[in-house]
Amino acid sequence: MSDTTIKPRIEKIPLSEQFFQKLPVLLVPILAVAGLLAIGNPASWLTLTVAGLAMGMMIFIMASGLTVVFGLMDVINFGHGAFVAVGAFVGFTVLAWLAGWTASPSVMLNLTAVLIAILAAMLVTGLLGYAFERVIVMPVYGEHLKQILVTMGGLIVAQQMIYVVWGPDELHISRPEAFKGSLVIGEAAIEKYRLVAVGIGLALFLGMRHILKSTKVGLLVRAGVENGEMVEALGYRIRLLFLIVFMTGSALAGLGGVMWGLYQETITAHMGSEIMVLVFIVVIIGGLGSVEGCFIGAMLVGLLANYTAFLAPKVALISTIALMVAILMWRPQGLYPVVKAK
Amino acid sequence: MTDALLTLSGVHTHIGPYHILQGVDLIVPQGGVTVLLGRNGAGKTTTLRTIMGLWKASQGDVRFEDHVITRLDTPEISRRGIAFVPEDMGIFTDLTVAENMLLAAANGPIDEKRLAWIKELFPPIGTFWNSSAGTLSGGQKQMLAVARAIIEPRRLILIDEPTKGLAPAIINAMTDALRELKNTDTTILLVEQNFTMASSIGDTVAVMDDGRIIHAGAMQELVDDADLQEKLMGLSLEAHQ
């Protein structure tokens, strides 16, 4: 084939179109500036912004697995909240065993205890995810209605199992000593734990982004989200990839459960299903299957919930729903829709 | 070019309630290009997808290099040396051209010499190496789809209507590329509606109708017989020209 017969060309994307594509990234700083203007007091704004980012990061941790599972496997998992709750209870148990370490003034011992609790929660929820995918999800691939029914059933079973193992009462988790209290910056008071949550969430986002963009597994996930059949035709076992992604998503929900439990300082068997409303809103705002969209959606939800709770507490009840409606009216498939060839 | 590389014996395929393939018997000889012709809805695409394991045969056998592959799953069939270029090209538009090619090299790193050959065969692959595949034109996407299929040596490539919707210049270029590919060890099973193009590179031909093979033989035999063309396809090659 000669160059003379075909002149390579590529469609140039107009600048206005490029700006439109990047616009969702600007929504978070735009909302932060709008919040500053509305609140007026920089110290209150800083406190609320850090609280909003922390809340957003924890929702992102719980939602990231769900969105990838939906994008890659086309599975609507209403049972995702079960992993959040189980993760929180496993984390609680480990922290209770390590009460001596969490009560110690040593930051290193505190961090080690939390790290062990997180790893244990991720291990248990990852294994639970394996069983959930094999027993509950695998028989209903491609059948959305059945997926909703059986995963809801799985959630109920998991909640009842929590009652059996940990009892029906809500439990109190005490944060490790190093995570208690606030840092005072000027007139603003910022809870230490919220900074930890922001750090962990940011590290997770950057890690996921690196894996998705720069590794072959990430390439496979991105390709599988778009056209799983073609990935199989290239010689890759997408069912194995499904399982790995589902287990990872479940483990991340477990991590989110520990983080959310420490944030709220109380845990219940229903905490997973309660937080799932926000998680689904974030996944829908971000665009089903998009990790970056999910991250931006979580930040928007976290910030807006905190700003409106301060400015107009009654409006706060509907602020996240209103945000979702506004985003969907602007971009009906979410901020970063993932192309799916079906 | 006499040994059978791929044999379909009495293959039936159902898609939901529809009985699409109704006893397909097809022999694809080793080497060269076998063209599968037929009107829309005759079962050509279903035949390719059944060979690839994307739709399972409900009855009959698909035999590749003396092994029955009917019940194998798609990745295993691919790893035995069969590549597939679907009608919609199956390009990952969210990935770059380079990432598409990297994924297609399922058995290890890309062979640089082979890649250089492919870039010579399809110049846009080199030109747009780091561009998003979603921004390529239709012809460039088709080149990427074929390039992806041959990034590793394959025994058989199944190509579904590679010229569909393309401009004449691109069709000529694609035909040249397939002709060059024919000179390698690779066997091609080509589904094509463009009889002029198909007859220019095909060695053997099979014509399908209503889920069955109704004619099989040498391409030249069909090219030389206008009555047979009319009988099988309702339109002769002369009418195309």
mmCIF file of C-alpha atoms in Angstrom, chain A:
data_model
loop_
_atom_site.group_PDB
_atom_site.id
_atom_site.type_symbol
_atom_site.label_atom_id
_atom_site.label_comp_id
_atom_site.label_asym_id
_atom_site.label_seq_id
_atom_site.Cartn_x
_atom_site.Cartn_y
_atom_site.Cartn_z
ATOM 1 C CA MET A 1 0.000 0.000 0.000
ATOM 2 C CA SER A 2 1.577 3.276 -1.000
ATOM 3 C CA ASP A 3 1.390 6.687 0.607
ATOM 4 C CA THR A 4 0.318 8.170 -2.700
ATOM 5 C CA THR A 5 -2.999 6.347 -2.715
ATOM 6 C CA ILE A 6 -4.022 7.334 0.803
ATOM 7 C CA LYS A 7 -3.226 10.645 2.404
ATOM 8 C CA PRO A 8 -3.219 10.122 6.155
ATOM 9 C CA ARG A 9 -5.393 12.661 7.871
ATOM 10 C CA ILE A 10 -6.878 13.022 11.275
ATOM 11 C CA GLU A 11 -9.837 15.057 12.293
ATOM 12 C CA LYS A 12 -8.761 18.115 14.297
ATOM 13 C CA ILE A 13 -10.909 18.696 17.359
ATOM 14 C CA PRO A 14 -11.911 22.389 17.506
ATOM 15 C CA LEU A 15 -10.669 24.367 20.531
ATOM 16 C CA SER A 16 -14.218 24.978 21.729
ATOM 17 C CA GLU A 17 -14.857 21.224 21.654
ATOM 18 C CA GLN A 18 -11.597 20.550 23.536
ATOM 19 C CA PHE A 19 -12.635 23.082 26.205
ATOM 20 C CA PHE A 20 -16.072 21.456 26.457
ATOM 21 C CA GLN A 21 -14.434 18.064 26.982
ATOM 22 C CA LYS A 22 -12.196 19.404 29.774
ATOM 23 C CA LEU A 23 -14.947 21.422 31.426
ATOM 24 C CA PRO A 24 -15.950 18.781 34.036
ATOM 25 C CA VAL A 25 -12.469 19.036 35.600
ATOM 26 C CA LEU A 26 -13.103 22.739 36.196
ATOM 27 C CA LEU A 27 -16.393 22.103 37.987
ATOM 28 C CA VAL A 28 -14.692 21.305 41.317
ATOM 29 C CA PRO A 29 -12.671 24.571 41.520
ATOM 30 C CA ILE A 30 -15.697 26.499 40.202
ATOM 31 C CA LEU A 31 -17.862 25.030 42.972
ATOM 32 C CA ALA A 32 -15.152 25.767 45.564
ATOM 33 C CA VAL A 33 -14.931 29.417 44.460
ATOM 34 C CA ALA A 34 -18.736 29.699 44.437
ATOM 35 C CA GLY A 35 -18.742 28.239 47.946
ATOM 36 C CA LEU A 36 -16.196 30.826 49.110
ATOM 37 C CA LEU A 37 -18.288 33.658 47.670
ATOM 38 C CA ALA A 38 -21.470 32.314 49.252
ATOM 39 C CA ILE A 39 -19.969 31.554 52.685
ATOM 40 C CA GLY A 40 -17.921 34.735 52.883
ATOM 41 C CA ASN A 41 -15.776 33.669 55.831
ATOM 42 C CA PRO A 42 -12.515 32.043 54.558
ATOM 43 C CA ALA A 43 -11.968 30.083 57.787
ATOM 44 C CA SER A 44 -15.424 28.471 57.656
ATOM 45 C CA TRP A 45 -14.974 27.886 53.943
ATOM 46 C CA LEU A 46 -11.632 26.089 54.484
ATOM 47 C CA THR A 47 -13.115 23.870 57.192
ATOM 48 C CA LEU A 48 -16.119 23.004 55.027
ATOM 49 C CA THR A 49 -13.986 22.468 51.921
ATOM 50 C CA VAL A 50 -11.681 19.989 53.659
ATOM 51 C CA ALA A 51 -14.736 18.251 55.151
ATOM 52 C CA GLY A 52 -16.317 18.103 51.695
ATOM 53 C CA LEU A 53 -13.183 16.772 50.040
ATOM 54 C CA ALA A 54 -12.784 14.138 52.777
ATOM 55 C CA MET A 55 -16.395 13.047 52.383
ATOM 56 C CA GLY A 56 -15.964 13.010 48.599
ATOM 57 C CA MET A 57 -12.795 10.932 48.827
ATOM 58 C CA MET A 58 -14.496 8.312 50.995
ATOM 59 C CA ILE A 59 -17.462 8.123 48.648
ATOM 60 C CA PHE A 60 -15.014 7.836 45.740
ATOM 61 C CA ILE A 61 -13.244 4.921 47.453
ATOM 62 C CA MET A 62 -16.586 3.104 47.769
ATOM 63 C CA ALA A 63 -17.869 4.098 44.320
ATOM 64 C CA SER A 64 -14.728 3.491 42.221
ATOM 65 C CA GLY A 65 -15.075 -0.294 42.360
ATOM 66 C CA LEU A 66 -18.778 -0.129 41.555
ATOM 67 C CA THR A 67 -18.295 2.032 38.474
ATOM 68 C CA VAL A 68 -15.541 -0.166 37.035
ATOM 69 C CA VAL A 69 -17.624 -3.271 37.714
ATOM 70 C CA PHE A 70 -20.555 -1.697 35.905
ATOM 71 C CA GLY A 71 -18.463 -0.435 32.992
ATOM 72 C CA LEU A 72 -16.514 -3.639 32.435
ATOM 73 C CA MET A 73 -19.010 -6.298 33.411
ATOM 74 C CA ASP A 74 -22.279 -4.497 32.710
ATOM 75 C CA VAL A 75 -23.367 -5.630 36.163
ATOM 76 C CA ILE A 76 -25.650 -3.472 38.313
ATOM 77 C CA ASN A 77 -24.556 -4.505 41.779
ATOM 78 C CA PHE A 78 -27.042 -3.364 44.394
ATOM 79 C CA GLY A 79 -25.188 -5.576 46.848
ATOM 80 C CA HIS A 80 -22.098 -3.361 46.814
ATOM 81 C CA GLY A 81 -23.170 -1.842 50.135
ATOM 82 C CA ALA A 82 -22.713 -5.245 51.775
ATOM 83 C CA PHE A 83 -18.956 -4.990 51.236
ATOM 84 C CA VAL A 84 -18.939 -1.515 52.791
ATOM 85 C CA ALA A 85 -20.703 -2.792 55.908
ATOM 86 C CA VAL A 86 -18.671 -5.999 56.209
ATOM 87 C CA GLY A 87 -15.446 -4.012 55.719
ATOM 88 C CA ALA A 88 -16.451 -1.631 58.503
ATOM 89 C CA PHE A 89 -17.263 -4.483 60.915
ATOM 90 C CA VAL A 90 -14.059 -6.380 60.133
ATOM 91 C CA GLY A 91 -12.103 -3.143 60.609
ATOM 92 C CA PHE A 92 -13.920 -2.565 63.895
ATOM 93 C CA THR A 93 -13.020 -6.067 65.109
ATOM 94 C CA VAL A 94 -9.347 -5.648 64.228
ATOM 95 C CA LEU A 95 -9.170 -2.223 65.852
ATOM 96 C CA ALA A 96 -10.843 -3.649 68.959
ATOM 97 C CA TRP A 97 -8.173 -6.373 69.108
ATOM 98 C CA LEU A 98 -5.502 -3.715 68.696
ATOM 99 C CA ALA A 99 -7.077 -1.348 71.233
ATOM 100 C CA GLY A 100 -3.727 -1.012 73.016
ATOM 101 C CA TRP A 101 -2.130 0.278 69.833
ATOM 102 C CA THR A 102 -4.945 2.693 68.930
ATOM 103 C CA ALA A 103 -4.964 4.126 72.473
ATOM 104 C CA SER A 104 -1.185 4.600 72.417
ATOM 105 C CA PRO A 105 0.151 8.127 71.840
ATOM 106 C CA SER A 106 2.571 6.663 69.267
ATOM 107 C CA VAL A 107 1.575 7.781 65.768
ATOM 108 C CA MET A 108 3.386 4.775 64.290
ATOM 109 C CA LEU A 109 1.387 2.288 66.375
ATOM 110 C CA ASN A 110 -1.850 4.118 65.509
ATOM 111 C CA LEU A 111 -1.056 4.029 61.800
ATOM 112 C CA THR A 112 -0.031 0.371 61.930
ATOM 113 C CA ALA A 113 -3.288 -0.565 63.659
ATOM 114 C CA VAL A 114 -5.367 1.257 61.047
ATOM 115 C CA LEU A 115 -3.304 -0.245 58.228
ATOM 116 C CA ILE A 116 -3.826 -3.776 59.599
ATOM 117 C CA ALA A 117 -7.569 -3.083 59.982
ATOM 118 C CA ILE A 118 -7.749 -1.834 56.389
ATOM 119 C CA LEU A 119 -5.805 -4.810 55.009
ATOM 120 C CA ALA A 120 -7.964 -7.277 56.955
ATOM 121 C CA ALA A 121 -11.157 -5.577 55.756
ATOM 122 C CA MET A 122 -9.936 -5.575 52.141
ATOM 123 C CA LEU A 123 -8.901 -9.228 52.355
ATOM 124 C CA VAL A 124 -12.236 -10.351 53.793
ATOM 125 C CA THR A 125 -14.346 -8.251 51.411
ATOM 126 C CA GLY A 126 -12.168 -9.293 48.449
ATOM 127 C CA LEU A 127 -12.809 -12.961 49.283
ATOM 128 C CA LEU A 128 -16.477 -12.215 49.889
ATOM 129 C CA GLY A 129 -16.491 -10.541 46.463
ATOM 130 C CA TYR A 130 -15.080 -13.749 44.957
ATOM 131 C CA ALA A 131 -17.928 -15.802 46.426
ATOM 132 C CA PHE A 132 -20.497 -13.126 45.505
ATOM 133 C CA GLU A 133 -19.358 -13.049 41.864
ATOM 134 C CA ARG A 134 -19.227 -16.841 41.479
ATOM 135 C CA VAL A 135 -22.488 -17.654 43.282
ATOM 136 C CA ILE A 136 -24.726 -14.621 42.792
ATOM 137 C CA VAL A 137 -23.532 -12.538 39.844
ATOM 138 C CA MET A 138 -22.145 -15.073 37.356
ATOM 139 C CA PRO A 139 -25.473 -16.817 36.664
ATOM 140 C CA VAL A 140 -27.131 -13.509 35.732
ATOM 141 C CA TYR A 141 -24.610 -11.850 33.424
ATOM 142 C CA GLY A 142 -26.428 -9.786 30.801
ATOM 143 C CA GLU A 143 -29.744 -9.812 32.677
ATOM 144 C CA HIS A 144 -30.137 -6.478 34.449
ATOM 145 C CA LEU A 145 -33.451 -7.116 36.177
ATOM 146 C CA LYS A 146 -32.237 -10.395 37.648
ATOM 147 C CA GLN A 147 -28.975 -8.689 38.663
ATOM 148 C CA ILE A 148 -30.879 -6.072 40.638
ATOM 149 C CA LEU A 149 -33.011 -8.713 42.345
ATOM 150 C CA VAL A 150 -30.264 -11.166 43.254
ATOM 151 C CA THR A 151 -27.744 -8.547 44.344
ATOM 152 C CA MET A 152 -30.401 -6.947 46.551
ATOM 153 C CA GLY A 153 -30.984 -10.417 47.946
ATOM 154 C CA GLY A 154 -27.235 -10.775 48.522
ATOM 155 C CA LEU A 155 -27.214 -7.464 50.392
ATOM 156 C CA ILE A 156 -30.022 -8.625 52.691
ATOM 157 C CA VAL A 157 -28.272 -11.929 53.376
ATOM 158 C CA ALA A 158 -25.019 -10.080 54.165
ATOM 159 C CA GLN A 159 -26.823 -7.724 56.561
ATOM 160 C CA GLN A 160 -28.409 -10.685 58.358
ATOM 161 C CA MET A 161 -25.009 -12.371 58.585
ATOM 162 C CA ILE A 162 -23.650 -9.213 60.237
ATOM 163 C CA TYR A 163 -26.472 -9.476 62.812
ATOM 164 C CA VAL A 164 -25.490 -13.093 63.425
ATOM 165 C CA VAL A 165 -21.769 -12.382 63.868
ATOM 166 C CA TRP A 166 -21.720 -8.911 65.463
ATOM 167 C CA GLY A 167 -25.254 -8.566 66.806
ATOM 168 C CA PRO A 168 -28.041 -6.140 65.883
ATOM 169 C CA ASP A 169 -26.831 -3.064 67.802
ATOM 170 C CA GLU A 170 -24.847 -0.217 66.341
ATOM 171 C CA LEU A 171 -21.227 -0.274 67.409
ATOM 172 C CA HIS A 172 -18.951 2.579 68.314
ATOM 173 C CA ILE A 173 -15.515 2.821 66.695
ATOM 174 C CA SER A 174 -13.031 5.003 68.459
ATOM 175 C CA ARG A 175 -10.508 6.706 66.206
ATOM 176 C CA PRO A 176 -6.827 6.150 67.068
ATOM 177 C CA GLU A 177 -5.355 8.876 69.257
ATOM 178 C CA ALA A 178 -3.309 10.409 66.416
ATOM 179 C CA PHE A 179 -6.468 10.894 64.316
ATOM 180 C CA LYS A 180 -8.471 12.599 67.051
ATOM 181 C CA GLY A 181 -8.811 16.353 67.295
ATOM 182 C CA SER A 182 -8.211 19.133 64.820
ATOM 183 C CA LEU A 183 -5.417 21.157 63.348
ATOM 184 C CA VAL A 184 -5.949 24.887 63.712
ATOM 185 C CA ILE A 185 -4.851 26.883 60.685
ATOM 186 C CA GLY A 186 -5.535 30.559 61.287
ATOM 187 C CA GLU A 187 -9.140 30.638 62.390
ATOM 188 C CA ALA A 188 -9.995 27.381 60.636
ATOM 189 C CA ALA A 189 -10.219 24.068 62.485
ATOM 190 C CA ILE A 190 -9.529 21.030 60.309
ATOM 191 C CA GLU A 191 -10.131 17.542 61.655
ATOM 192 C CA LYS A 192 -6.970 15.440 61.388
ATOM 193 C CA TYR A 193 -8.913 12.383 60.262
ATOM 194 C CA ARG A 194 -10.347 14.290 57.306
ATOM 195 C CA LEU A 195 -6.830 15.080 56.119
ATOM 196 C CA VAL A 196 -5.978 11.371 56.388
ATOM 197 C CA ALA A 197 -9.094 10.529 54.334
ATOM 198 C CA VAL A 198 -8.141 13.095 51.678
ATOM 199 C CA GLY A 199 -4.598 11.646 51.521
ATOM 200 C CA ILE A 200 -5.778 8.037 51.184
ATOM 201 C CA GLY A 201 -8.456 8.932 48.618
ATOM 202 C CA LEU A 202 -6.038 10.964 46.524
ATOM 203 C CA ALA A 203 -3.397 8.224 46.640
ATOM 204 C CA LEU A 204 -6.004 5.666 45.582
ATOM 205 C CA PHE A 205 -7.207 7.827 42.696
ATOM 206 C CA LEU A 206 -3.667 8.431 41.420
ATOM 207 C CA GLY A 207 -2.847 4.725 41.803
ATOM 208 C CA MET A 208 -5.973 3.642 39.927
ATOM 209 C CA ARG A 209 -5.311 6.219 37.221
ATOM 210 C CA HIS A 210 -1.744 4.953 36.825
ATOM 211 C CA ILE A 211 -2.871 1.333 36.610
ATOM 212 C CA LEU A 212 -5.623 2.120 34.100
ATOM 213 C CA LYS A 213 -3.447 4.324 31.893
ATOM 214 C CA SER A 214 -0.022 2.707 32.101
ATOM 215 C CA THR A 215 -0.314 -1.035 32.632
ATOM 216 C CA LYS A 216 -1.515 -3.846 30.404
ATOM 217 C CA VAL A 217 -4.127 -4.863 32.978
ATOM 218 C CA GLY A 218 -5.405 -1.294 32.885
ATOM 219 C CA LEU A 219 -5.477 -1.366 29.106
ATOM 220 C CA LEU A 220 -7.461 -4.603 29.247
ATOM 221 C CA VAL A 221 -9.960 -3.080 31.680
ATOM 222 C CA ARG A 222 -10.394 0.035 29.514
ATOM 223 C CA ALA A 223 -10.711 -2.065 26.364
ATOM 224 C CA GLY A 224 -13.082 -4.462 28.131
ATOM 225 C CA VAL A 225 -15.303 -1.593 29.252
ATOM 226 C CA GLU A 226 -15.651 -0.566 25.605
ATOM 227 C CA ASN A 227 -15.881 -3.946 23.879
ATOM 228 C CA GLY A 228 -15.445 -7.061 25.987
ATOM 229 C CA GLU A 229 -16.175 -9.394 23.103
ATOM 230 C CA MET A 230 -13.252 -8.027 21.107
ATOM 231 C CA VAL A 231 -10.936 -8.429 24.091
ATOM 232 C CA GLU A 232 -11.874 -12.116 24.127
ATOM 233 C CA ALA A 233 -11.322 -12.369 20.367
ATOM 234 C CA LEU A 234 -7.787 -11.061 20.941
ATOM 235 C CA GLY A 235 -7.113 -14.034 23.210
ATOM 236 C CA TYR A 236 -7.739 -12.705 26.716
ATOM 237 C CA ARG A 237 -9.972 -14.443 29.257
ATOM 238 C CA ILE A 238 -12.317 -11.638 30.127
ATOM 239 C CA ARG A 239 -14.182 -13.731 32.692
ATOM 240 C CA LEU A 240 -10.978 -13.937 34.742
ATOM 241 C CA LEU A 241 -10.577 -10.181 34.356
ATOM 242 C CA PHE A 242 -14.201 -9.776 35.506
ATOM 243 C CA LEU A 243 -13.471 -11.785 38.635
ATOM 244 C CA ILE A 244 -10.289 -9.845 39.464
ATOM 245 C CA VAL A 245 -12.050 -6.514 38.941
ATOM 246 C CA PHE A 246 -15.055 -7.593 41.012
ATOM 247 C CA MET A 247 -12.806 -8.729 43.879
ATOM 248 C CA THR A 248 -10.831 -5.480 43.679
ATOM 249 C CA GLY A 249 -14.044 -3.422 43.644
ATOM 250 C CA SER A 250 -15.310 -5.350 46.676
ATOM 251 C CA ALA A 251 -12.009 -4.860 48.506
ATOM 252 C CA LEU A 252 -12.144 -1.115 47.784
ATOM 253 C CA ALA A 253 -15.675 -1.020 49.195
ATOM 254 C CA GLY A 254 -14.274 -2.741 52.294
ATOM 255 C CA LEU A 255 -11.590 -0.060 52.535
ATOM 256 C CA GLY A 256 -14.278 2.588 52.141
ATOM 257 C CA GLY A 257 -16.281 0.890 54.902
ATOM 258 C CA VAL A 258 -13.388 1.152 57.377
ATOM 259 C CA MET A 259 -12.783 4.794 56.397
ATOM 260 C CA TRP A 260 -16.490 5.687 56.615
ATOM 261 C CA GLY A 261 -16.879 3.850 59.935
ATOM 262 C CA LEU A 262 -13.962 5.782 61.439
ATOM 263 C CA TYR A 263 -15.423 8.988 60.003
ATOM 264 C CA GLN A 264 -18.897 8.428 61.483
ATOM 265 C CA GLU A 265 -17.514 6.653 64.575
ATOM 266 C CA THR A 266 -20.554 4.365 64.618
ATOM 267 C CA ILE A 267 -21.283 1.393 62.396
ATOM 268 C CA THR A 268 -24.486 -0.516 61.676
ATOM 269 C CA ALA A 269 -25.396 -3.446 59.443
ATOM 270 C CA HIS A 270 -27.377 -1.000 57.295
ATOM 271 C CA MET A 271 -24.601 1.546 56.815
ATOM 272 C CA GLY A 272 -23.723 0.087 53.420
ATOM 273 C CA SER A 273 -27.231 0.353 52.008
ATOM 274 C CA GLU A 274 -27.567 3.884 53.436
ATOM 275 C CA ILE A 275 -24.389 5.190 51.828
ATOM 276 C CA MET A 276 -25.208 3.432 48.539
ATOM 277 C CA VAL A 277 -27.624 6.229 47.619
ATOM 278 C CA LEU A 278 -24.731 8.680 47.500
ATOM 279 C CA VAL A 279 -22.486 6.102 45.844
ATOM 280 C CA PHE A 280 -24.971 5.532 43.017
ATOM 281 C CA ILE A 281 -25.454 9.278 42.570
ATOM 282 C CA VAL A 282 -21.684 9.691 42.207
ATOM 283 C CA VAL A 283 -21.423 6.811 39.728
ATOM 284 C CA ILE A 284 -24.261 8.247 37.625
ATOM 285 C CA ILE A 285 -22.881 11.795 37.719
ATOM 286 C CA GLY A 286 -19.424 10.580 36.687
ATOM 287 C CA GLY A 287 -20.650 8.476 33.777
ATOM 288 C CA LEU A 288 -21.042 4.726 34.180
ATOM 289 C CA GLY A 289 -17.646 3.026 34.014
ATOM 290 C CA SER A 290 -15.519 6.166 34.330
ATOM 291 C CA VAL A 291 -13.069 6.351 37.259
ATOM 292 C CA GLU A 292 -12.165 9.976 36.525
ATOM 293 C CA GLY A 293 -15.831 10.942 36.266
ATOM 294 C CA CYS A 294 -16.502 9.090 39.503
ATOM 295 C CA PHE A 295 -13.714 11.041 41.235
ATOM 296 C CA ILE A 296 -15.002 14.416 40.049
ATOM 297 C CA GLY A 297 -18.594 13.425 40.859
ATOM 298 C CA ALA A 298 -17.578 12.422 44.399
ATOM 299 C CA MET A 299 -15.760 15.727 44.976
ATOM 300 C CA LEU A 300 -18.775 17.676 43.722
ATOM 301 C CA VAL A 301 -21.173 15.729 45.946
ATOM 302 C CA GLY A 302 -18.923 16.070 49.014
ATOM 303 C CA LEU A 303 -18.365 19.805 48.596
ATOM 304 C CA LEU A 304 -21.969 20.624 47.726
ATOM 305 C CA ALA A 305 -23.337 18.571 50.653
ATOM 306 C CA ASN A 306 -21.095 20.432 53.117
ATOM 307 C CA TYR A 307 -21.621 23.913 51.666
ATOM 308 C CA THR A 308 -25.407 23.571 51.558
ATOM 309 C CA ALA A 309 -25.511 21.991 55.043
ATOM 310 C CA PHE A 310 -23.829 25.170 56.309
ATOM 311 C CA LEU A 311 -25.708 27.701 54.151
ATOM 312 C CA ALA A 312 -29.181 26.172 53.984
ATOM 313 C CA PRO A 313 -29.568 22.966 55.999
ATOM 314 C CA LYS A 314 -33.014 22.201 54.540
ATOM 315 C CA VAL A 315 -31.689 22.460 50.981
ATOM 316 C CA ALA A 316 -28.867 20.067 51.873
ATOM 317 C CA LEU A 317 -31.357 17.208 51.865
ATOM 318 C CA ILE A 318 -31.957 17.573 48.147
ATOM 319 C CA SER A 319 -28.673 19.161 47.041
ATOM 320 C CA THR A 320 -27.051 15.975 45.746
ATOM 321 C CA ILE A 321 -30.177 14.910 43.869
ATOM 322 C CA ALA A 322 -30.428 18.409 42.373
ATOM 323 C CA LEU A 323 -26.761 18.209 41.361
ATOM 324 C CA MET A 324 -27.371 14.872 39.637
ATOM 325 C CA VAL A 325 -30.400 16.249 37.791
ATOM 326 C CA ALA A 326 -28.443 19.330 36.663
ATOM 327 C CA ILE A 327 -25.477 17.263 35.469
ATOM 328 C CA LEU A 328 -27.719 14.810 33.603
ATOM 329 C CA MET A 329 -29.605 17.658 31.919
ATOM 330 C CA TRP A 330 -26.243 19.020 30.741
ATOM 331 C CA ARG A 331 -24.634 15.651 29.956
ATOM 332 C CA PRO A 332 -27.261 12.897 29.857
ATOM 333 C CA GLN A 333 -24.620 10.143 30.060
ATOM 334 C CA GLY A 334 -22.691 11.735 32.921
ATOM 335 C CA LEU A 335 -19.507 13.793 33.000
ATOM 336 C CA TYR A 336 -17.259 11.267 31.249
ATOM 337 C CA PRO A 337 -19.422 8.689 29.492
ATOM 338 C CA VAL A 338 -17.527 5.544 28.597
ATOM 339 C CA VAL A 339 -18.211 4.377 25.050
ATOM 340 C CA LYS A 340 -19.689 0.915 24.999
ATOM 341 C CA ALA A 341 -19.929 -1.142 21.831
ATOM 342 C CA LYS A 342 -22.799 -3.559 22.178
#
